[in-house]
Amino acid sequence: MGDYSHGYFEKAIRVQSLLYAETQDQAHLERIYQLMEDSKADVLREAVDRGRTLLSGSLPDSLLQKEEALRLSMAELRNQLAQEQLIESKTDEASLQKYRTRLADLERAYEKVADAIKVQDPRFQGPRLEELHTALKEIMQRLAADNGLLLEYFFGKEVVYLMGIHPGGAFLHTLPNDEALYTALQRYIGYFKDANASLSDPAGYFEAAHALFALLIPREAAALLDESGALLVIPDGPLGYLPFEALLTESYTGKGFGQAPYLIKKLPVQYSWSAELLWRPGPERKEGAVVQFDPQFSKGERGLVPLVQGKKETAPLAKLRRLAGSAAVLAEFQRRAPKSLLLHLSTHASAGVGSEPRVEFFDQALTLPQLYALLLPTELVVLSACETNLGQIAAGEGVMSLARGFAYAGANSLIATQWEINESSTAQILAQFYEGLSNDQTKLDALRQAKLQYLQTAPSAAQQSPYFWAGLSFYGQDGTLDLPAAFPLWAWGLLLVFILLLGILLLRRFR
């Protein structure tokens, strides 16, 4: 549906942009915003609505149990079918057809249950032909709370449209989707393929990062950055692969990575698959478990490289249930995740070249079909693993990544990774992030401050390169989390000194 309709959305946006250029009537900007939103994340938004309906407590238990059993059965069957298709040369067509027939039967049964749920709650429904969107004026009011700037992109075949919204108004900007843009995107993204790409050519990186900034953030938007409290980015197409915070806001000819004028030095950057998802009403989860899955793979289980930094990542968290090594199995994740306020996964993951995206647990992997079937009303999921925000691009839906899978399952916000991250620098940033989160910083501000702190304290000048810190992106709704801080090290030191002094005093009295 997204592939089919994307061209029609592009034509409609083009017509409205021409009308706006002629009339300057704000109604055309309003319509462009609605079209951009209609073209994005429709499947994802429906999944979020369905999940919240199922969790609302308004449906009979018998209906919920049927729905859950069918949903999980379909997910398992889809996963088996995907695995069989990967080894298609060894699997005959008749065997594949059996899977497809069985899946079709389950889907028909699920449709009947869905119809019954719709009678109880109309929010549980199929694809919407039209949706009432938040008006631009209301978006401006919401942005005013933090003086935010929202940039929403539509990546057309010939033109890239940018809608900018801020407390004082809205604007439209267009740029050609031509060879120059393609080259600029490829060049910038190429500097994150490994650690050496930017280290071997710092000047080239600085030039590419500023050139792309000038293309994607026009003067009207750039002029608002200094006075804005946060930048909210709704990417589209290949823009979903970009770490915007590592763009350079001005030309830079210095040699050091640490002193470069990165966008993150001006303000935090927050991402979403749709502007509507940033303010989607839903059940607020104020309590629940704080759980870390850290399989470690210390003996190279299933051919996976050992991971040693997991414990450091979450060190500032006091009330943490850490499942390490052989305790970090998939069944435990499926049991504990739905009851968690915060989920932290320190593991391996893959964007799925020639296979489904997958995140590894000690005994087996969790794939996208399995993830789609879960209900995770979790406030924050931290994916400390490689490539969790990479995947194939689906027109309108964005990057089909593990991060999007967790959002589909119900996660309110995520920290996900754009490439094969460095384990040591990631541990340092996430530990600082949790320190800030435990001290009442918002999720977005805590991540930004952690990155800035890392830039100042990186072990070497080379490790100040964006490759080491810009790979962690924040997706979803911002806010604080009520997390008790761990007893700080300096306090432990004072307590130890007090105990020693008390011991000496008692010993003298005894003598």
XYZ file of N, CA and C in Angstrom, residues 227-402:
528
model
N 17.679 29.480 19.419
C 16.627 29.824 20.378
C 15.700 28.655 20.685
N 15.947 27.505 20.077
C 15.092 26.340 20.290
C 15.631 25.455 21.400
N 14.713 24.782 22.109
C 15.119 23.896 23.192
C 15.412 22.490 22.742
N 14.837 22.073 21.609
C 15.060 20.725 21.091
C 14.696 20.702 19.619
N 15.332 19.796 18.891
C 15.024 19.584 17.477
C 14.345 18.230 17.346
N 13.122 18.213 16.799
C 12.365 16.980 16.587
C 12.372 16.684 15.094
N 12.923 15.540 14.715
C 13.094 15.197 13.306
C 12.193 14.016 12.952
N 11.386 14.197 11.901
C 10.591 13.105 11.335
C 11.210 12.808 9.976
N 12.130 11.851 9.896
C 12.823 11.591 8.631
C 11.934 10.809 7.663
N 12.388 10.697 6.444
C 11.688 9.899 5.445
C 12.725 9.310 4.494
N 12.449 8.114 3.975
C 13.368 7.484 3.044
C 14.745 7.300 3.653
N 15.806 7.543 2.878
C 17.169 7.325 3.377
C 17.573 8.276 4.495
N 16.799 9.329 4.741
C 17.122 10.231 5.851
C 17.004 9.515 7.191
N 16.295 8.382 7.200
C 16.186 7.593 8.429
C 17.490 6.969 8.867
N 18.481 6.955 8.005
C 19.799 6.393 8.353
C 20.746 7.436 8.964
N 20.342 8.711 8.979
C 21.285 9.787 9.317
C 21.338 10.092 10.811
N 22.537 10.274 11.360
C 22.664 10.881 12.689
C 22.723 12.406 12.520
N 21.571 13.069 12.647
C 21.518 14.520 12.436
C 22.422 15.262 13.419
N 22.537 14.735 14.660
C 23.305 15.465 15.680
C 24.788 15.584 15.347
N 25.291 14.769 14.420
C 26.706 14.834 14.045
C 26.946 15.718 12.829
N 25.877 16.344 12.292
C 26.068 17.338 11.227
C 26.759 18.574 11.804
N 27.466 19.305 10.968
C 28.166 20.514 11.422
C 27.354 21.738 11.040
N 27.102 22.609 12.003
C 26.259 23.779 11.780
C 26.991 24.905 11.063
N 28.297 24.807 10.960
C 29.084 25.808 10.229
C 30.355 25.164 9.683
N 30.978 25.856 8.765
C 32.208 25.332 8.170
C 33.296 25.232 9.238
N 34.098 24.151 9.177
C 35.117 23.912 10.201
C 36.362 23.351 9.535
N 37.477 23.992 9.776
C 38.739 23.556 9.174
C 39.747 23.089 10.215
N 39.294 22.921 11.452
C 40.202 22.460 12.496
C 40.568 20.990 12.320
N 41.477 20.525 13.133
C 41.935 19.135 13.037
C 41.265 18.222 14.055
N 40.848 18.793 15.172
C 40.314 17.959 16.242
C 38.825 17.700 16.104
N 38.399 16.460 16.370
C 36.987 16.125 16.336
C 36.229 16.752 17.503
N 36.881 16.887 18.639
C 36.202 17.367 19.835
C 35.708 18.792 19.745
N 36.385 19.643 18.975
C 36.036 21.057 18.895
C 35.081 21.386 17.744
N 34.726 20.423 16.930
C 33.882 20.676 15.761
C 32.490 21.149 16.192
N 31.867 22.032 15.399
C 30.537 22.597 15.754
C 29.388 21.653 15.404
N 29.284 20.550 16.128
C 28.217 19.583 15.877
C 26.857 20.173 16.241
N 25.827 19.705 15.567
C 24.467 20.154 15.852
C 24.078 19.859 17.297
N 24.562 18.747 17.858
C 24.216 18.376 19.225
C 24.723 19.397 20.247
N 25.722 20.180 19.877
C 26.221 21.212 20.797
C 25.240 22.362 20.921
N 24.342 22.496 19.956
C 23.318 23.537 20.027
C 22.078 23.074 20.771
N 21.651 21.836 20.537
C 20.405 21.352 21.127
C 20.282 19.845 20.953
N 19.439 19.186 21.770
C 19.244 17.741 21.621
C 18.407 17.430 20.384
N 18.582 16.234 19.820
C 17.852 15.817 18.626
C 17.017 14.581 18.971
N 15.731 14.684 18.690
C 14.766 13.631 18.975
C 14.137 13.178 17.664
N 13.935 11.871 17.492
C 13.404 11.334 16.239
C 12.067 10.634 16.484
N 11.272 10.538 15.422
C 10.061 9.744 15.475
C 9.693 9.317 14.061
N 8.908 8.230 13.955
C 8.455 7.761 12.645
C 7.293 8.611 12.136
N 6.675 9.362 13.039
C 5.525 10.194 12.689
C 5.380 11.259 13.768
N 4.990 12.466 13.356
C 4.792 13.528 14.342
C 3.664 13.168 15.303
N 2.620 12.491 14.781
C 1.482 12.131 15.627
C 1.905 11.205 16.772
N 2.911 10.348 16.531
C 3.359 9.420 17.573
C 4.056 10.133 18.728
N 4.527 11.352 18.486
C 5.209 12.087 19.555
C 4.251 12.502 20.665
N 2.986 12.658 20.315
C 2.000 13.095 21.309
C 0.807 12.151 21.363
N 0.994 10.928 20.934
C -0.098 9.958 20.912
C -0.563 9.687 22.332
N -1.824 9.941 22.653
C -2.279 9.651 24.023
C -2.294 8.148 24.270
N -1.989 7.779 25.474
C -1.972 6.360 25.804
C -1.741 6.180 27.287
N -1.804 4.946 27.762
C -1.588 4.700 29.196
C -0.160 5.041 29.598
N -0.020 5.862 30.609
C 1.312 6.238 31.101
C 1.761 5.214 32.133
N 2.924 4.673 31.906
C 3.435 3.663 32.829
C 4.406 4.336 33.791
N 4.030 4.426 35.045
C 4.852 5.110 36.036
C 5.648 4.145 36.910
N 5.332 2.852 36.833
C 6.060 1.890 37.652
C 6.214 0.579 36.906
N 7.117 -0.231 37.365
C 7.420 -1.505 36.724
C 8.871 -1.848 36.981
N 9.277 -3.021 36.531
C 10.638 -3.491 36.770
C 11.636 -2.779 35.856
N 12.864 -2.699 36.321
C 13.991 -2.206 35.525
C 14.884 -3.420 35.272
N 14.927 -3.875 34.025
C 15.535 -5.172 33.719
C 16.600 -5.016 32.642
N 17.736 -5.678 32.866
C 18.803 -5.735 31.865
C 19.027 -7.183 31.434
N 19.127 -7.384 30.134
C 19.504 -8.687 29.579
C 20.909 -8.555 29.013
N 21.831 -9.327 29.606
C 23.246 -9.222 29.268
C 23.814 -10.627 29.053
N 23.539 -11.254 27.892
C 23.957 -12.650 27.677
C 25.464 -12.860 27.644
N 26.242 -11.823 27.409
C 27.714 -11.844 27.483
C 28.403 -12.740 26.454
N 27.904 -13.956 26.252
C 28.525 -14.898 25.315
C 30.022 -15.070 25.625
N 30.327 -15.252 26.902
C 31.721 -15.285 27.368
C 32.523 -16.431 26.766
N 31.851 -17.497 26.343
C 32.551 -18.622 25.703
C 32.272 -18.679 24.204
N 31.820 -17.576 23.667
C 31.542 -17.523 22.230
C 30.381 -18.400 21.812
N 29.388 -18.509 22.679
C 28.219 -19.345 22.373
C 27.605 -18.964 21.026
N 27.233 -19.996 20.270
C 26.618 -19.855 18.949
C 27.455 -18.987 18.002
N 28.777 -18.966 18.250
C 29.689 -18.245 17.368
C 29.668 -16.741 17.548
N 29.095 -16.253 18.661
C 28.984 -14.812 18.904
C 30.157 -14.314 19.752
N 30.641 -13.127 19.420
C 31.807 -12.544 20.092
C 31.441 -12.187 21.536
N 32.311 -12.493 22.515
C 32.030 -12.128 23.910
C 31.848 -10.621 24.095
N 30.953 -10.249 25.014
C 30.693 -8.850 25.358
C 31.013 -8.660 26.837
N 31.763 -7.603 27.150
C 32.259 -7.474 28.522
C 31.834 -6.182 29.217
N 31.146 -5.273 28.509
C 30.859 -3.957 29.079
C 29.443 -3.811 29.623
N 28.639 -4.853 29.545
C 27.232 -4.739 29.914
C 27.001 -4.231 31.321
N 27.762 -4.721 32.278
C 27.564 -4.323 33.669
C 27.888 -2.854 33.881
N 28.889 -2.331 33.155
C 29.261 -0.921 33.281
C 28.153 -0.009 32.754
N 27.440 -0.458 31.727
C 26.417 0.382 31.096
C 25.334 0.803 32.081
N 24.954 -0.106 32.962
C 23.829 0.149 33.870
C 24.271 0.356 35.315
N 25.555 0.611 35.538
C 26.087 0.727 36.905
C 25.342 1.753 37.772
N 24.899 2.905 37.261
C 24.225 3.879 38.132
C 22.816 3.480 38.561
N 22.251 2.428 37.993
C 20.886 2.038 38.336
C 20.879 1.190 39.600
N 20.114 1.625 40.602
C 20.110 0.936 41.886
C 19.225 -0.305 41.861
N 17.959 -0.146 41.556
C 17.012 -1.268 41.581
C 16.923 -1.886 40.198
N 17.943 -2.632 39.860
C 18.052 -3.248 38.542
C 18.040 -4.762 38.683
N 17.224 -5.411 37.868
C 17.262 -6.880 37.790
C 18.089 -7.226 36.566
N 19.329 -7.672 36.804
C 20.246 -7.957 35.704
C 20.313 -9.456 35.472
N 19.927 -9.863 34.267
C 20.007 -11.266 33.872
C 21.213 -11.420 32.961
N 22.249 -12.073 33.479
C 23.513 -12.173 32.757
C 23.802 -13.607 32.362
N 24.624 -13.744 31.299
C 25.051 -15.073 30.871
C 23.877 -15.965 30.499
N 23.899 -17.184 31.009
C 22.886 -18.176 30.648
C 21.504 -17.844 31.198
N 21.401 -16.834 32.087
C 20.084 -16.423 32.595
C 19.346 -15.536 31.600
N 20.075 -14.962 30.643
C 19.481 -14.029 29.680
C 18.938 -14.770 28.468
N 17.929 -15.591 28.691
C 17.354 -16.401 27.615
C 16.093 -15.726 27.087
N 15.678 -16.135 25.893
C 14.534 -15.518 25.230
C 13.247 -15.692 26.033
N 13.042 -16.859 26.622
C 11.814 -17.106 27.387
C 11.687 -16.137 28.560
N 12.807 -15.830 29.216
C 12.786 -14.871 30.324
C 12.448 -13.470 29.823
N 12.976 -13.118 28.650
C 12.635 -11.823 28.059
C 11.137 -11.744 27.782
N 10.588 -12.783 27.177
C 9.162 -12.782 26.838
C 8.291 -12.740 28.096
N 8.801 -13.286 29.194
C 8.038 -13.284 30.451
C 8.134 -11.951 31.172
N 9.321 -11.366 31.195
C 9.547 -10.164 32.002
C 9.288 -8.851 31.266
N 9.528 -8.841 29.963
C 9.469 -7.586 29.213
C 8.130 -6.855 29.346
N 6.977 -7.551 29.228
C 5.700 -6.826 29.314
C 5.448 -6.150 30.658
N 6.174 -6.559 31.702
C 5.968 -5.986 33.038
C 7.024 -4.945 33.391
N 7.843 -4.562 32.420
C 8.998 -3.711 32.712
C 8.726 -2.243 32.409
N 9.260 -1.392 33.251
C 9.254 0.048 32.998
C 10.390 0.412 32.054
N 11.533 -0.227 32.267
C 12.727 0.025 31.458
C 13.368 -1.309 31.093
N 13.665 -1.477 29.815
C 14.349 -2.675 29.324
C 15.687 -2.262 28.737
N 16.756 -2.907 29.169
C 18.087 -2.623 28.632
C 18.666 -3.921 28.080
N 18.991 -3.918 26.792
C 19.539 -5.112 26.143
C 20.988 -4.853 25.751
N 21.910 -5.544 26.416
C 23.338 -5.466 26.087
C 23.695 -6.744 25.340
N 23.675 -6.690 24.033
C 23.803 -7.934 23.291
C 24.254 -7.673 21.859
N 24.153 -8.698 21.034
C 24.414 -8.567 19.599
C 23.083 -8.442 18.856
N 23.125 -7.750 17.731
C 21.944 -7.656 16.872
C 22.419 -7.512 15.440
N 21.509 -7.753 14.520
C 21.831 -7.641 13.101
C 20.648 -7.035 12.367
N 20.958 -6.153 11.394
C 19.904 -5.529 10.595
C 19.298 -6.516 9.613
N 19.932 -7.669 9.398
C 19.341 -8.714 8.586
C 19.635 -8.609 7.110
N 20.900 -8.780 6.715
C 21.248 -8.857 5.300
C 20.981 -10.288 4.838
N 19.942 -10.467 4.048
C 19.560 -11.798 3.599
C 18.779 -12.599 4.625
N 18.392 -11.952 5.732
C 17.599 -12.629 6.752
C 16.803 -11.575 7.511
N 15.956 -12.038 8.432
C 15.184 -11.121 9.260
C 16.112 -10.389 10.237
N 15.850 -9.090 10.525
C 16.553 -8.447 11.641
C 16.357 -9.262 12.906
N 17.397 -9.339 13.738
C 17.337 -10.207 14.907
C 18.163 -9.621 16.044
N 17.708 -9.864 17.260
C 18.457 -9.491 18.449
C 18.714 -10.771 19.234
N 19.945 -10.940 19.689
C 20.377 -12.225 20.243
C 20.202 -12.302 21.760
N 19.661 -13.438 22.200
C 19.675 -13.803 23.615
C 20.610 -15.003 23.779
N 20.815 -15.431 25.014
C 21.836 -16.452 25.241
C 21.557 -17.730 24.457
N 20.283 -18.128 24.386
C 19.953 -19.414 23.779
C 19.501 -19.310 22.329
N 18.893 -18.191 21.947
C 18.382 -18.054 20.586
C 18.094 -16.586 20.299
N 17.716 -16.301 19.050
C 17.469 -14.927 18.635
C 15.979 -14.612 18.664
N 15.681 -13.330 18.851
C 14.330 -12.802 18.696
C 14.282 -12.100 17.341
N 13.384 -12.546 16.456
C 13.293 -11.968 15.117
C 12.108 -10.996 15.044
N 12.057 -10.234 13.939
C 10.992 -9.246 13.788
C 9.587 -9.846 13.866
N 9.277 -10.973 13.184
C 7.927 -11.520 13.305
C 7.536 -11.832 14.752
N 8.498 -12.326 15.547
C 8.225 -12.609 16.948
C 8.033 -11.329 17.745
N 8.827 -10.316 17.410
C 8.744 -9.036 18.105
C 7.415 -8.346 17.825
N 6.949 -8.431 16.570
C 5.676 -7.813 16.205
C 4.505 -8.390 16.998
N 4.654 -9.621 17.446
C 3.545 -10.286 18.143
C 3.493 -9.966 19.626
N 4.508 -9.305 20.156
C 4.554 -9.010 21.589
C 3.775 -7.747 21.918
N 3.341 -7.645 23.169
C 2.776 -6.405 23.702
C 3.720 -5.910 24.787
N 4.397 -4.805 24.522
C 5.404 -4.281 25.453
C 5.048 -2.844 25.838
N 4.189 -2.656 26.820
C 3.863 -1.295 27.263
C 4.993 -0.721 28.116
N 6.177 -0.656 27.518
C 7.402 -0.290 28.229
C 7.710 1.182 28.005
N 8.111 1.874 29.041
C 8.382 3.303 28.906
C 9.647 3.566 28.104
N 10.682 2.767 28.309
C 11.945 2.988 27.609
C 12.629 1.655 27.325
N 13.065 1.469 26.085
C 13.878 0.317 25.691
C 15.219 0.851 25.205
N 16.296 0.365 25.779
C 17.651 0.757 25.371
C 18.287 -0.441 24.674
N 18.571 -0.275 23.397
C 19.137 -1.356 22.584
C 20.636 -1.120 22.410
N 21.405 -1.626 23.345
C 22.858 -1.510 23.272
C 23.394 -2.693 22.469
N 23.207 -2.595 21.167
C 23.608 -3.654 20.242
C 23.780 -3.014 18.870
N 24.463 -3.673 17.992
C 24.757 -3.085 16.683
C 23.534 -3.069 15.762
N 23.431 -2.016 14.966
C 22.502 -1.938 13.832
C 21.029 -2.084 14.209
N 20.636 -1.650 15.395
C 19.244 -1.841 15.798
C 18.304 -0.840 15.137
N 18.839 0.182 14.483
C 17.986 1.114 13.753
C 18.258 1.062 12.247
N 18.815 -0.052 11.786
C 19.032 -0.255 10.357
C 18.083 -1.319 9.829
N 17.862 -1.291 8.530
C 16.999 -2.258 7.880
C 16.594 -1.751 6.512
N 15.728 -2.496 5.853
C 15.225 -2.083 4.548
C 14.248 -0.925 4.711
N 14.203 -0.050 3.698
C 13.251 1.064 3.724
C 11.954 0.634 3.056
N 10.828 0.829 3.750
C 9.501 0.610 3.172
C 8.862 1.971 2.971
N 8.381 2.231 1.778
C 7.802 3.538 1.473
C 6.724 3.887 2.492
N 6.868 5.044 3.107
C 5.893 5.495 4.092
C 6.173 4.990 5.490
N 6.542 3.714 5.647
C 6.753 3.151 6.977
C 8.132 3.478 7.534
N 9.089 3.812 6.667
C 10.433 4.129 7.139
C 11.339 2.914 7.157
N 12.363 2.972 7.975
C 13.345 1.892 8.076
C 12.739 0.746 8.894
N 12.692 -0.432 8.299
C 12.086 -1.595 8.967
C 13.125 -2.244 9.888
N 13.369 -1.593 10.989
C 14.448 -1.970 11.902
C 13.912 -2.651 13.152
N 14.829 -3.148 13.966
C 14.452 -3.693 15.267
C 13.843 -2.604 16.142
